[in-house]
Short mmCIF file of C-alpha atoms in Angstrom, two decimals:
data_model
loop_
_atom_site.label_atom_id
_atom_site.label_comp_id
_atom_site.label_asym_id
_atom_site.label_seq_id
_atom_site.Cartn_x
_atom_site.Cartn_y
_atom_site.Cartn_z
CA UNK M 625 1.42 -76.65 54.15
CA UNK M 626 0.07 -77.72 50.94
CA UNK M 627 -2.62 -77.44 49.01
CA UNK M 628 -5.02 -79.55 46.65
CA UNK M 629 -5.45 -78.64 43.17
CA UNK M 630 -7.77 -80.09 40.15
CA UNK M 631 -6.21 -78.71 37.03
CA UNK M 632 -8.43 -79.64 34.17
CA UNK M 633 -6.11 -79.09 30.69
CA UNK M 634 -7.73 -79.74 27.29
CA UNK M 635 -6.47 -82.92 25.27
CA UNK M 636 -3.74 -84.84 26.67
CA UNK M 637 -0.66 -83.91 27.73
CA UNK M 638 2.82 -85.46 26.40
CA UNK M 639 5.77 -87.25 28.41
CA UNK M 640 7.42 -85.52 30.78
CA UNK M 641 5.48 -82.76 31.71
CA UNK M 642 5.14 -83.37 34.88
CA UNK M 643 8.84 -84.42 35.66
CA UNK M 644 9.26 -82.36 38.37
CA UNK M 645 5.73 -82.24 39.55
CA UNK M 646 5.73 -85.74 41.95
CA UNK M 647 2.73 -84.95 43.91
CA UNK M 648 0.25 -84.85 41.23
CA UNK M 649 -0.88 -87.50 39.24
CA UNK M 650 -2.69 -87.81 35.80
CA UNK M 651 -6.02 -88.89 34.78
CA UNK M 652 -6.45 -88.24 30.86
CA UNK M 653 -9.94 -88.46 29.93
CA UNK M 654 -12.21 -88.50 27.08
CA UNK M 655 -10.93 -85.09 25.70
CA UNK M 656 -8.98 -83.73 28.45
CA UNK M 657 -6.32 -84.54 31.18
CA UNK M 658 -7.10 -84.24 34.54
CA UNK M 659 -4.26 -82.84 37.33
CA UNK M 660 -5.10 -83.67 40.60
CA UNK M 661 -2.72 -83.67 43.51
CA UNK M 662 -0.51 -81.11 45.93
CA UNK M 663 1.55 -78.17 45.72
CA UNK M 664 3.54 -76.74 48.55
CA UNK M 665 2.76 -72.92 47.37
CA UNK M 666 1.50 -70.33 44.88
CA UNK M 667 5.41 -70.22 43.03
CA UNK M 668 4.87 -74.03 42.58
CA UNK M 669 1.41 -73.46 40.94
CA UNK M 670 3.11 -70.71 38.97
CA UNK M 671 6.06 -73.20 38.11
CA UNK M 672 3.10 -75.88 36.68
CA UNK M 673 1.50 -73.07 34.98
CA UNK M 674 4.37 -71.79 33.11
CA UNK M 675 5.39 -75.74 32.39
CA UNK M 676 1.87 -76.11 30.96
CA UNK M 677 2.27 -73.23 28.89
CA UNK M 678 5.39 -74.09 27.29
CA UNK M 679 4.02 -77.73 26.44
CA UNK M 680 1.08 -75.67 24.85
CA UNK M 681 -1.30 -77.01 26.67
CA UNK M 682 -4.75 -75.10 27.07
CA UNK M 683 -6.12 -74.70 30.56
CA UNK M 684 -9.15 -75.13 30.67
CA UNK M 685 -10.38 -75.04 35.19
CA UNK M 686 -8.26 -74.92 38.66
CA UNK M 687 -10.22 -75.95 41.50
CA UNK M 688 -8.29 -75.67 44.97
CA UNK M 689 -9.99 -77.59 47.64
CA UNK M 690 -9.23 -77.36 51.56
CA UNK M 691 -6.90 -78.91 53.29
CA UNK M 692 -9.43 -80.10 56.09
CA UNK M 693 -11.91 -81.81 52.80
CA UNK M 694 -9.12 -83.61 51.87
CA UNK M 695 -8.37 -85.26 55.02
CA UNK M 696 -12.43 -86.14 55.39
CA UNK M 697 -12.31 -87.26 51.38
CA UNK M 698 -14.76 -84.61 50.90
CA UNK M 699 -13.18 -82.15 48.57
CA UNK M 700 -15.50 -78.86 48.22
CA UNK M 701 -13.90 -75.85 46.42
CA UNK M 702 -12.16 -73.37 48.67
#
C-alpha cells in the first residue's frame, strides 16, 4: 500500500530528478517546488531523499496524508 506525500523543496529542481520517481509529479512555485504524489514505502521515501540530496536541493516540509483522505479528496496530515 502506498502512501501520499507533499514534499515542499526550496527553489526549483533541475531535469531528471525525478527519473525514477513516476508517481509524483511537480508543481514549481513562486520560490519553491512542490512534490506531491505516492510512494510504495519508507526505502522509497529514503531513495527520494537521498536523490534530493545529491541534486542539492534543500528540504524545506513532508506532509504524509492518509490513504482514506485521498480517496475522499480530503487530504489532512496523518
Amino acid at each position: 500500500m502506498s502512501t501520499y506525500y507533499e514534499i515542499r523543496i526550496a527553489g526549483f529542481l533541475p531535469p531528471g530528478v525525478l527519473l525514477d520517481f513516476e508517481e509524483l509529479s511537480a508543481s514549481p512555485q513562486e520560490v519553491q517546488t512542490v512534490l506531491h504524489g505516492s510512494l510504495e514505502d519508507q526505502k522509497e521515501l529514503r531513495k527520494l531523499l537521498d536523490r534530493l540530496q545529491i541534486f542539492g536541493a534543500r528540504l524545506l516540509e513532508i506532509h504524509r496524508f492518509c490513504e482514506k483522505a485521498i480517496d475522499t479528496g480530503d487530504r489532512h496530515p496523518a
